[in-house]
Coordinates of C-alpha atoms and ligand atoms in Angstrom, one line a residue:
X1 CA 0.0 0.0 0.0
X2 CA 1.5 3.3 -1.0
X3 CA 1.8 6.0 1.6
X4 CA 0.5 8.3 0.0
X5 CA -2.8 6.6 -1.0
X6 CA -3.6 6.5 3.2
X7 CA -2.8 9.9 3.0
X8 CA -4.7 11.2 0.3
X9 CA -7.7 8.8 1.0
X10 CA -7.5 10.8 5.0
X11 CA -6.7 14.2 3.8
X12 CA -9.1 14.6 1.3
X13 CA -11.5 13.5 4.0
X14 CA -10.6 15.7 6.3
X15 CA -11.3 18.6 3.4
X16 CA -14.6 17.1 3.0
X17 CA -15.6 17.4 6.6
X18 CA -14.0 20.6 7.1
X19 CA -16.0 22.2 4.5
X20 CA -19.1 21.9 6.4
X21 CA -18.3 22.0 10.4
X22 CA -14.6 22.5 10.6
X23 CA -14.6 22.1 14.2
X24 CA -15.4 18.3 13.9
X25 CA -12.3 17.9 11.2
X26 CA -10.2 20.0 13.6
X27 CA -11.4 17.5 16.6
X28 CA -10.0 14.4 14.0
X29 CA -6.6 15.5 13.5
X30 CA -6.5 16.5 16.8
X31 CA -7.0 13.2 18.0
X32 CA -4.4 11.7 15.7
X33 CA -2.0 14.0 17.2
X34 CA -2.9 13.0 21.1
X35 CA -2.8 9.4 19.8
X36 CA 0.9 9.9 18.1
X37 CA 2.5 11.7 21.1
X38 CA 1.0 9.4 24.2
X39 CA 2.1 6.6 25.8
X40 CA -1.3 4.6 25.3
X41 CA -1.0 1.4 28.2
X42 CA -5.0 1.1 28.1
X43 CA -5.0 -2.2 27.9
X44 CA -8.4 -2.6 26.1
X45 CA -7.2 0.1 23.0
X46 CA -5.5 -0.5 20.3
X47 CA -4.7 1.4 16.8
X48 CA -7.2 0.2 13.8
X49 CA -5.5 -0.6 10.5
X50 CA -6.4 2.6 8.1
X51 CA -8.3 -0.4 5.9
X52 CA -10.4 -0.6 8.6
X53 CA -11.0 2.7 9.2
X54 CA -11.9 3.8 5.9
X55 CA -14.4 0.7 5.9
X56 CA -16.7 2.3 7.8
X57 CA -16.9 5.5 6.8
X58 CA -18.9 5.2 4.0
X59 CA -22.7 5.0 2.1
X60 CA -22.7 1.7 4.2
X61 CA -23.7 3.3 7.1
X62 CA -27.3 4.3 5.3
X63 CA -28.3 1.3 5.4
X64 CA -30.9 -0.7 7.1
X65 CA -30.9 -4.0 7.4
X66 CA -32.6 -6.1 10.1
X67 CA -32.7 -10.0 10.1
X68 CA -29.5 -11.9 9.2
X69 CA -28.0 -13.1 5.5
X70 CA -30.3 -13.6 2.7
X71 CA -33.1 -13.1 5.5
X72 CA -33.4 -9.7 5.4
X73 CA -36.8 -7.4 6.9
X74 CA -35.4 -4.8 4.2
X75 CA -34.9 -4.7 0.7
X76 CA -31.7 -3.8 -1.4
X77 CA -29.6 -5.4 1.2
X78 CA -27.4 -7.4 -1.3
X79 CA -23.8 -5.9 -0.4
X80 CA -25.0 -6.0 3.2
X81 CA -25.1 -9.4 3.0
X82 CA -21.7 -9.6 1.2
X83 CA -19.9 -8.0 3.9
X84 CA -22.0 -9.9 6.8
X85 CA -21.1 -13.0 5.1
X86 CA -17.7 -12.5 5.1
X87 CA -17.3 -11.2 8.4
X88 CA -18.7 -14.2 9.6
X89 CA -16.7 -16.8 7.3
X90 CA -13.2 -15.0 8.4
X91 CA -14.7 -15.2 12.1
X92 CA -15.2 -18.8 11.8
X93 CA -12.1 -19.7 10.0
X94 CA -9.8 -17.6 12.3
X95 CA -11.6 -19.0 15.5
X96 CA -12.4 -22.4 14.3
X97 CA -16.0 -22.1 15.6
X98 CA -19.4 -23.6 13.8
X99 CA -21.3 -20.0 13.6
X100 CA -20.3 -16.5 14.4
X101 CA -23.1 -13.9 14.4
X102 CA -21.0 -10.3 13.9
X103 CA -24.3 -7.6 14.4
X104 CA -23.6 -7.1 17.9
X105 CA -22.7 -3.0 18.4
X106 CA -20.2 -3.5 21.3
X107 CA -19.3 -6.4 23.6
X108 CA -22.4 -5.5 26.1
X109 CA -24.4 -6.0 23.1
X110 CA -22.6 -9.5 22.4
X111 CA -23.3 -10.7 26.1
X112 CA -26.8 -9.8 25.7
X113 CA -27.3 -11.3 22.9
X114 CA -25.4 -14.6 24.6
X115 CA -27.4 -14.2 28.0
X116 CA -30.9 -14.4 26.0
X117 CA -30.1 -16.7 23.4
X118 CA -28.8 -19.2 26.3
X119 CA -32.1 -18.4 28.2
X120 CA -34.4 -18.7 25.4
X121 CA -32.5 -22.4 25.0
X122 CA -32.4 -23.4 28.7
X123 CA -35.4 -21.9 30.3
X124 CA -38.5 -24.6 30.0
X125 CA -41.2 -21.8 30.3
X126 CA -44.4 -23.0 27.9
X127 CA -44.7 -18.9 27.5
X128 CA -41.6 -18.1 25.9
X129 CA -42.1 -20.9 23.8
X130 CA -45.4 -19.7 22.5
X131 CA -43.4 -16.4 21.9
X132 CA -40.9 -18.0 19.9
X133 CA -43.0 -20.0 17.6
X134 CA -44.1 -16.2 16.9
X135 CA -47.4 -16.8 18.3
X136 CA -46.9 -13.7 20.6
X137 CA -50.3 -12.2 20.3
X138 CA -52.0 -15.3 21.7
X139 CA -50.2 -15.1 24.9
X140 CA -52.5 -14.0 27.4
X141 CA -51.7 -11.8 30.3
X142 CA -50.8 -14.6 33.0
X143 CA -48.4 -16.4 30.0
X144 CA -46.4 -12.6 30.0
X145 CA -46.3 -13.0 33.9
X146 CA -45.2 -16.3 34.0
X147 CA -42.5 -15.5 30.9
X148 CA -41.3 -12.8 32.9
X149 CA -41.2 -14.8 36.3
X150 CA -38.9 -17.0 34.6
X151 CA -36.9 -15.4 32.7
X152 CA -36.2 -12.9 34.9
X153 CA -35.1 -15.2 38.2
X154 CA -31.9 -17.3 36.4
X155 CA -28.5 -18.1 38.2
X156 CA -25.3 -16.7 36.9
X157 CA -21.7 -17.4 38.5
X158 CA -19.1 -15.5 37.2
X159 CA -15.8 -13.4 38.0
X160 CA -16.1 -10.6 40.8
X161 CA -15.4 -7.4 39.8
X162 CA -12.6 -7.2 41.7
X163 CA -10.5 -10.2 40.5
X164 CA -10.8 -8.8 37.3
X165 CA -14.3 -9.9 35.9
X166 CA -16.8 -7.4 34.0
X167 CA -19.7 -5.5 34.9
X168 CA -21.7 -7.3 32.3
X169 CA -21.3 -10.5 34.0
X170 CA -24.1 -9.6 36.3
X171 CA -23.0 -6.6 38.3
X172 CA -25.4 -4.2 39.8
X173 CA -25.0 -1.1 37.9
X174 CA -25.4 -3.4 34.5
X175 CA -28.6 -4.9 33.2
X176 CA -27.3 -8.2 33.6
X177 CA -27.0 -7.5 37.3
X178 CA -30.9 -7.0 37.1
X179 CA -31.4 -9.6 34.8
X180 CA -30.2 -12.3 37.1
X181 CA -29.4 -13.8 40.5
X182 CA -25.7 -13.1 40.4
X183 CA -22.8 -15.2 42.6
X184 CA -18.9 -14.3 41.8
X185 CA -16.3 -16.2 42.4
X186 CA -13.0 -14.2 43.3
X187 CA -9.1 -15.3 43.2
X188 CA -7.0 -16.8 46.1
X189 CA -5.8 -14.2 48.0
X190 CA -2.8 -15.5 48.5
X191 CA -1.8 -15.9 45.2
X192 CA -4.5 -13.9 43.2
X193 CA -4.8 -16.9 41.1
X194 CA -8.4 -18.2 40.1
X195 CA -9.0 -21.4 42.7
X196 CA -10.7 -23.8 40.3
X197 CA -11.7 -26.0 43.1
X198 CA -13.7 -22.8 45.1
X199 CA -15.0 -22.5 41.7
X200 CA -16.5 -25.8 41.5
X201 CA -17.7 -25.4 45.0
X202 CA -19.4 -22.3 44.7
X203 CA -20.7 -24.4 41.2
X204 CA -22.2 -26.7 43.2
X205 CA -23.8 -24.8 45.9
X206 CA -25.6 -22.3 43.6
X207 CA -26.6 -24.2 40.5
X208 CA -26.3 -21.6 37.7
X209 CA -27.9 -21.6 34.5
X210 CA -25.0 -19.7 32.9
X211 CA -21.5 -19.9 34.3
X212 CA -18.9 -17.5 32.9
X213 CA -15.3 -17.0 32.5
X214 CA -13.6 -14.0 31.0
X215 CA -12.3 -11.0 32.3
X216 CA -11.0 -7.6 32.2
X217 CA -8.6 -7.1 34.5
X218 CA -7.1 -10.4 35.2
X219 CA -3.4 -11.0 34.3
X220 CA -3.2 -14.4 33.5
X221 CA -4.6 -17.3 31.5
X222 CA -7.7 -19.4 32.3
X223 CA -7.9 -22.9 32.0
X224 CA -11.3 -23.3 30.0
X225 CA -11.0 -26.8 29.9
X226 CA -11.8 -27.2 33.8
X227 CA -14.3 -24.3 33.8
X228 CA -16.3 -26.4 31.1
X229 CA -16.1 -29.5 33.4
X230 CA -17.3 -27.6 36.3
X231 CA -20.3 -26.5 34.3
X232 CA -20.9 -29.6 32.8
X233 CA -20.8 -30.9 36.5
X234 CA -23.7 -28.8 37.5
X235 CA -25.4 -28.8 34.2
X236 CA -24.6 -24.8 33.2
X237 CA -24.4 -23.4 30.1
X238 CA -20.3 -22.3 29.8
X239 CA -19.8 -18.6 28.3
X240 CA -16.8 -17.3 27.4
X241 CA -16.2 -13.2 26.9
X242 CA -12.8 -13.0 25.5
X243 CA -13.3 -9.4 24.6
X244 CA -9.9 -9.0 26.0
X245 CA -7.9 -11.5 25.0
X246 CA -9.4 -12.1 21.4
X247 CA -6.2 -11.4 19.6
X248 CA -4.6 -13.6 21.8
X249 CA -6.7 -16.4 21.0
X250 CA -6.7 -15.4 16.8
X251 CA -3.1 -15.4 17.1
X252 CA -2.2 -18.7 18.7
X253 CA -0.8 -17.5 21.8
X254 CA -3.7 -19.0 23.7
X255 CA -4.1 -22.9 22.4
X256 CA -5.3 -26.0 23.9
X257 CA -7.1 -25.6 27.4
X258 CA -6.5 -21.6 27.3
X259 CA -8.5 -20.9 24.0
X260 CA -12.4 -20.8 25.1
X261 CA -14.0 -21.7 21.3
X262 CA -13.5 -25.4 21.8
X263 CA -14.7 -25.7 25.0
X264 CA -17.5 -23.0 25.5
X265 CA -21.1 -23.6 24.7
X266 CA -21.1 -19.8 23.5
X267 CA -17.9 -17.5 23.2
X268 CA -18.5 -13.2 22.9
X269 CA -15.9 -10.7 22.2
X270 CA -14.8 -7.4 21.3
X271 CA -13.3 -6.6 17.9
X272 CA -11.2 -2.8 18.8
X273 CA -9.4 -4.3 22.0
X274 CA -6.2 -7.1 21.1
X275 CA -8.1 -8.2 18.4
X276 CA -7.7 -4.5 16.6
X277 CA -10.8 -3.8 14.6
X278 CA -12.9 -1.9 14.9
X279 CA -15.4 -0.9 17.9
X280 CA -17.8 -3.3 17.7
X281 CA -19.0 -7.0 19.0
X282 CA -19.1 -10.4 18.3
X283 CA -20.9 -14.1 19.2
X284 CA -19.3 -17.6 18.4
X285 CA -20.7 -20.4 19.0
X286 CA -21.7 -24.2 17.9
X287 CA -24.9 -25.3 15.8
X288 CA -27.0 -26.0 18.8
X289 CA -27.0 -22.1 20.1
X290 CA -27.0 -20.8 16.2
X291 CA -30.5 -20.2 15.9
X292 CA -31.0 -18.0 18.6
X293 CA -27.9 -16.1 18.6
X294 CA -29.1 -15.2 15.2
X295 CA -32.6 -13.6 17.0
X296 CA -30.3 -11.1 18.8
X297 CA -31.5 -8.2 16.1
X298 CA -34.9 -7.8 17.6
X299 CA -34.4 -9.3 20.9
X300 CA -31.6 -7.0 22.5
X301 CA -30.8 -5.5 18.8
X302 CA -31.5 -2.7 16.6
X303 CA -30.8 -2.5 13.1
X304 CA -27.1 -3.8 12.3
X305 CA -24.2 -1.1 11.5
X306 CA -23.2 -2.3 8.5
X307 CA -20.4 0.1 7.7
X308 CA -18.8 -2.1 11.1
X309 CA -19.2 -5.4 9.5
X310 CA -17.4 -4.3 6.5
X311 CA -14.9 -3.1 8.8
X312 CA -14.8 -6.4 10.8
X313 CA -14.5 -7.8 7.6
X314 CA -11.2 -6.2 6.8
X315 CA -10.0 -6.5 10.7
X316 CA -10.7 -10.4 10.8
X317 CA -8.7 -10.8 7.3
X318 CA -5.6 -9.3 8.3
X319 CA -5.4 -11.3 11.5
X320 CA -5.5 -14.6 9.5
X321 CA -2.1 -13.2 8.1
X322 CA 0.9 -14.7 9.6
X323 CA 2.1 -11.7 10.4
X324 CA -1.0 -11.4 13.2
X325 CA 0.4 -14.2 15.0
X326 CA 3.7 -12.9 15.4
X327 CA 1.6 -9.5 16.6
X328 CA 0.4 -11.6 19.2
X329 CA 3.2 -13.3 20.8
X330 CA 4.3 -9.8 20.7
X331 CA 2.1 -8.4 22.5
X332 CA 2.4 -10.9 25.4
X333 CA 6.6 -10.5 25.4
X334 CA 6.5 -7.2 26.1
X335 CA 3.3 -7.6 28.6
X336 CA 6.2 -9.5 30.2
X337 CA 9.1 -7.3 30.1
X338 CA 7.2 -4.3 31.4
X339 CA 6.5 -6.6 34.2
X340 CA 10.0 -7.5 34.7
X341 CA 10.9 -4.5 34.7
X342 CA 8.4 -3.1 37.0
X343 CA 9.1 -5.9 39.3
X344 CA 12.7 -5.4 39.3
X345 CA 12.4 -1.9 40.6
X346 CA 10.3 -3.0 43.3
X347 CA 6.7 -2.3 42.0
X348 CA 4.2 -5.0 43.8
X349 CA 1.9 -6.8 40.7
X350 CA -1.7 -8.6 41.0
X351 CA -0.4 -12.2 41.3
X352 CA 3.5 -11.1 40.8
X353 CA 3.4 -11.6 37.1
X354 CA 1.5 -12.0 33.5
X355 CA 1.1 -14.0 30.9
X356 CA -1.4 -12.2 28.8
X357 CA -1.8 -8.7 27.5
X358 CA -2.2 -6.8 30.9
X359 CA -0.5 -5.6 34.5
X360 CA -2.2 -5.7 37.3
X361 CA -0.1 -3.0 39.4
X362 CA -0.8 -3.2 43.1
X363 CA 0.4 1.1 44.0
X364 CA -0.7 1.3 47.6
X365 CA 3.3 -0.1 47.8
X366 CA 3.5 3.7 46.0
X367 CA 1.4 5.0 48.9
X368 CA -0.9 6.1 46.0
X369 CA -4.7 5.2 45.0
X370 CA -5.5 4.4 41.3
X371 CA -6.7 7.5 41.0
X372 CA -3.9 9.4 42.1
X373 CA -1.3 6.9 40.5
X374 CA -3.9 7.0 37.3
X375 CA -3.2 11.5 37.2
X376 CA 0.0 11.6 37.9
X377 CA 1.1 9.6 35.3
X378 CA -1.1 11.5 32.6
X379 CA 0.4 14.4 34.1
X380 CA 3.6 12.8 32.3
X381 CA 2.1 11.7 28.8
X382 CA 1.5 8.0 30.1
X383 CA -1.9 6.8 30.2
X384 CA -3.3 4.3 31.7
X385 CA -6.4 3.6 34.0
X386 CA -7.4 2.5 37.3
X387 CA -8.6 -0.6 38.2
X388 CA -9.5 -2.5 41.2
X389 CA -7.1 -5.3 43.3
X390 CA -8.8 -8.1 44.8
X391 CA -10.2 -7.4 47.6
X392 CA -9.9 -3.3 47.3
X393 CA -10.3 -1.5 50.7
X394 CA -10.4 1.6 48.1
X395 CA -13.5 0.4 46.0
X396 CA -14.3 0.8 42.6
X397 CA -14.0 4.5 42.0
X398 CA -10.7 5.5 44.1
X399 CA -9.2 1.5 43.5
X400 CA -5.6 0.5 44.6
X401 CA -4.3 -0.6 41.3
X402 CA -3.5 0.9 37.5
X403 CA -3.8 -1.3 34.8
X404 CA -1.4 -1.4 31.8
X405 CA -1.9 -3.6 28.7
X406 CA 0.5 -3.9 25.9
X407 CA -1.4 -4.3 22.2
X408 CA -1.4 -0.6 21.5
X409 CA 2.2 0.3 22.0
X410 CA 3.4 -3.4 20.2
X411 CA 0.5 -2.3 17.1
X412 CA 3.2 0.8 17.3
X413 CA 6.1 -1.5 17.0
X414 CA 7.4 -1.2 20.5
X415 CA 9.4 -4.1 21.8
X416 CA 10.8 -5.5 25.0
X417 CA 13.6 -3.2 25.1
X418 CA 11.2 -0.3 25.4
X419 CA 8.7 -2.0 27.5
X420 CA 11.9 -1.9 30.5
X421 CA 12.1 1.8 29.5
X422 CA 8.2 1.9 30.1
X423 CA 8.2 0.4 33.6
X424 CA 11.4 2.9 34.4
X425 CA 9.3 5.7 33.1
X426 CA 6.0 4.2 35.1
X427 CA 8.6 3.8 38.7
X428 CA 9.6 7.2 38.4
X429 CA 6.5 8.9 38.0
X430 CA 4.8 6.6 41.0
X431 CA 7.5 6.7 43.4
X432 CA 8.1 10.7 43.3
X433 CA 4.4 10.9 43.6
X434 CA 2.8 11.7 47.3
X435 CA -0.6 11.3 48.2
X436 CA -2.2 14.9 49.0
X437 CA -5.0 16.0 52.1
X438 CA -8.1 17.3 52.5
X439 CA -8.6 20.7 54.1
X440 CA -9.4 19.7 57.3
X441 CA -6.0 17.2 57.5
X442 CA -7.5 13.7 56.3
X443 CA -5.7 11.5 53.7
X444 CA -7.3 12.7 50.3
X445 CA -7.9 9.9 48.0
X446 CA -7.5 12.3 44.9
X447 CA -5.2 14.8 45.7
X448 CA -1.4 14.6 45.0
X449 CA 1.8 16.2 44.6
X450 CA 4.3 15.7 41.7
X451 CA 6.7 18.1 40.5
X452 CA 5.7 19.7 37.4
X453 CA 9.7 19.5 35.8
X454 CA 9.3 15.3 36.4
X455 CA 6.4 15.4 34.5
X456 CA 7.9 17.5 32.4
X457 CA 10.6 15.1 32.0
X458 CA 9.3 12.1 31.6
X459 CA 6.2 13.0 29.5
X460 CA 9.4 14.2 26.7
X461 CA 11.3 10.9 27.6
X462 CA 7.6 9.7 26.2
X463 CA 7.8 11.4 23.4
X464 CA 11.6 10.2 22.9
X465 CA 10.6 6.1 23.1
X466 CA 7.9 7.1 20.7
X467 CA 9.5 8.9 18.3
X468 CA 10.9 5.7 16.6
X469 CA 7.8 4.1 15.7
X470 CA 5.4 6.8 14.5
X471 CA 1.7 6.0 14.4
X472 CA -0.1 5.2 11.4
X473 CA 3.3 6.3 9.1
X474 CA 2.0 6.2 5.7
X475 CA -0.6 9.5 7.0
X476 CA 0.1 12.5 6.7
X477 CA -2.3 15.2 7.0
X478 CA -0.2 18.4 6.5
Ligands
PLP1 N1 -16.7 -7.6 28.2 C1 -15.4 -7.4 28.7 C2 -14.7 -8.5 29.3 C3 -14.9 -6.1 28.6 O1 -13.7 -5.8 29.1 C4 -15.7 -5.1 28.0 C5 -15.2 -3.7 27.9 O2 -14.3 -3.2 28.5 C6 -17.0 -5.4 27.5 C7 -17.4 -6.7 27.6 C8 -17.9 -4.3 27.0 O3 -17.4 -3.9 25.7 P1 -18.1 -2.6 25.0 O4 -17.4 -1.4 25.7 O5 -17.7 -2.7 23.6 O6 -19.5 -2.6 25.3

């Protein structure tokens, strides 16, 4: 691809935008710049191919298209279909799964679509099954109670929030949380390690319909194979949200027991986070489930984005290159070196270690909150974000822990060499930081003091590790 195709395709963009609210194409080159000059250790971004990117902006987004290939509720939907179709074929190939449905808008979208397609499967209710056999208007008001009363009162065991498991996996502030009767199981707190054998316990003592693995913040691998044989045990449907660690599982780095497709009844993911298309979401799953993940556009759906699925499209074909697996090995090499390093210099780390795409960093050792920790080293051009420990006496807003992931900076090009210089940057930052007061004298959870010329510095030694592996080279919009 020549350079200066990304850049004209980009520029001239930009001039078409500009031309009627400026302020919006200012806002876009704006962000590129931000992007290029920051350290970016989110560990759930990434940097989109500019083949994706241009996917979706485009006439697809004008279209409607409810219902699912060659089934559609709307007419003209031809290259709709292409692109669906071949989302889904590179999602199957690349994961090895039977069906992959590619509509969902986001990963919440994905686990609803998972949560009701696994209830509309598991839950004997003579209601919903009047409802499905689209005999809806013959239900009578006692069949929507009863639909309702069972639907409604299911069992789900999954990750607490603070080991590292998501807020769609029936926490309280999510609809799933409403949704169901939620139970978590946590990590050992000894080792921060999932304890498969609590899990089986807890398994066995509260029966879910759904059990789920995945998580957000935990730094290591997950033995699916066991977590399938504990819900076989008990008779649960096994979910999987990878929306983490997709690109790990695309690119080989997770095989055997530690890649979910085989041994899920129903896998959901991301596509923007390791996986690096675009913002979207995603269902896998076997024959059995097919039919109903398919019903997730009306269920939990609107109409599908189809500018997305041609960009999903792209996304999934360039990471069944080769060159995607080498991404992802990567990605988890320099996870571990900025651990390494971090640990060498004394920094304490959720279960001392990694071997996925994150770092759990404990930085009450710093004296610091997340949220302090989480400032002070924007203040110095490094971003990351807070995140809980197991077990936080800080809770969910303040939190005792910053989390750093690695498949931004290795889309960049970064390697291990600079992922040392990272944690030496990251050290510096937290142990010159101190943890500010209140007015009246009490420990402030927010407030902090850093010297403005450390910042300074290290926000240019930033810039420095960056400038070597520019962002999206081939565009230039001068
Ligand atoms: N599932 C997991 C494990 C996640 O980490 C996230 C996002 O952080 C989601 C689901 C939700 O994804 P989205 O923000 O696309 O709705």
């Amino acid at each position: 691809m020549s350079q200066n195709a990304e850049s004209t395709a980009f520029r001239s963009a930009l001039e078409v935008i500009r031309a009627v609210e400026p302020r919006v194409a200012d806002a876009i080159g704006a962000e590129l710049t931000d992007q290029r000059e920051s350290l970016k250790l989110i560990a759930s971004e990434n940097y989109a191919s500019p083949a994706t990117l241009l996917a979706m902006g485009n006439w697809f987004s004008d279209k409607y298209a409810e219902g699912t290939v060659g089934r559609r509720f709307y007419a003209g939907c031809q290259n709709v279909d292409t692109v669906e179709a071949l989302a889904a074929e590179h999602a199957r190939e690349l994961f090895g799964a039977a069906h992959a449905y590619v509509q969902p808008h986001s990963g919440i979208d994905a686990n609803l679509v998972a949560f009701w397609a696994v209830l509309a499967d598991r839950v004997e209710s003579p209601a919903l099954k009047k409802a499905q056999v689209r005999q809806v208007n013959d239900l009578t008001e006692a069949d929507w109670f009863a639909l309702r009363r069972e639907l409604g009162n299911q069992r789900m065991l999954g990750m607490s929030l603070d080991a590292g498991g998501h807020l769609t996996h029936g926490f309280r502030p999510n609809i799933s949380g409403k949704m169901f009767d939620q139970r978590s199981y946590g990590t050992d707190p000894a080792t921060g390690l999932i304890d498969y054998d609590r899990v089986a316990e807890a398994a066995r003592e509260f029966k879910p319909l759904i059990l789920v693995g995945g998580y957000s913040a935990y730094p290591r691998k997950v033995n699916f194979r066991i977590l399938r044989e504990i819900a076989d045990s008990v008779g649960a449907t096994f979910m999987v949200d990878m929306a983490h660690f997709a690109g790990l599982v695309a690119g080989k780095v997770f095989t055997g027991d530690f890649d979910p497709v085989p041994h899920a009844h129903i896998v959901t993911t991301t596509t923007h986070k390791s996986l690096r298309g675009p913002r979207g979401g995603m269902v896998l799953c076997g024959p059995e489930l097919a039919d109903q993940v398919d019903r997730g556009c009306p269920m939990v759906l609107g109409g599908p984005l189809p500018h997305v699925m041609a960009a999903k499209a792209v996304a999934l074909a360039e990471a069944r290159r080769p060159d995607f697996a080498d991404y992802a090995s990567r990605i988890v090499a320099n996870s571990q070196a900025l651990a390494e390093g971090l640990l060498r210099r004394g920094a304490a780390l959720v279960t001392g270690g990694t071997d996925n795409h994150l770092v759990l960093i404990d930085v009450s050792g710093y004296g610091l909150t997340g949220r302090q920790a989480e400032q002070a080293l924007l203040d110095s051009g490094i971003v990351t974000n807070r995140n809980s420990v197991p077990q936080d006496p800080n809770g969910a807003w303040y939190t005792s822990g910053i989390r750093i992931g690695t498949p931004a900076l290795t889309t960049r090009g970064l390697g291990t060499a600079e992922m040392d210089q990272t944690a030496e940057l990251i050290h510096t930052v937290l142990a010159q930081t101190t943890a500010g007061a209140n007015a009246d004298g009490t420990p402030s959870k927010a407030k902090y003091t850093l010297d403005p010329a450390l910042a300074d510095k290290v926000s240019r030694q930033a810039t420095d590790l960056l400038a070597p592996h520019p962002l999206y080279p081939g565009i230039n919009l001068a």
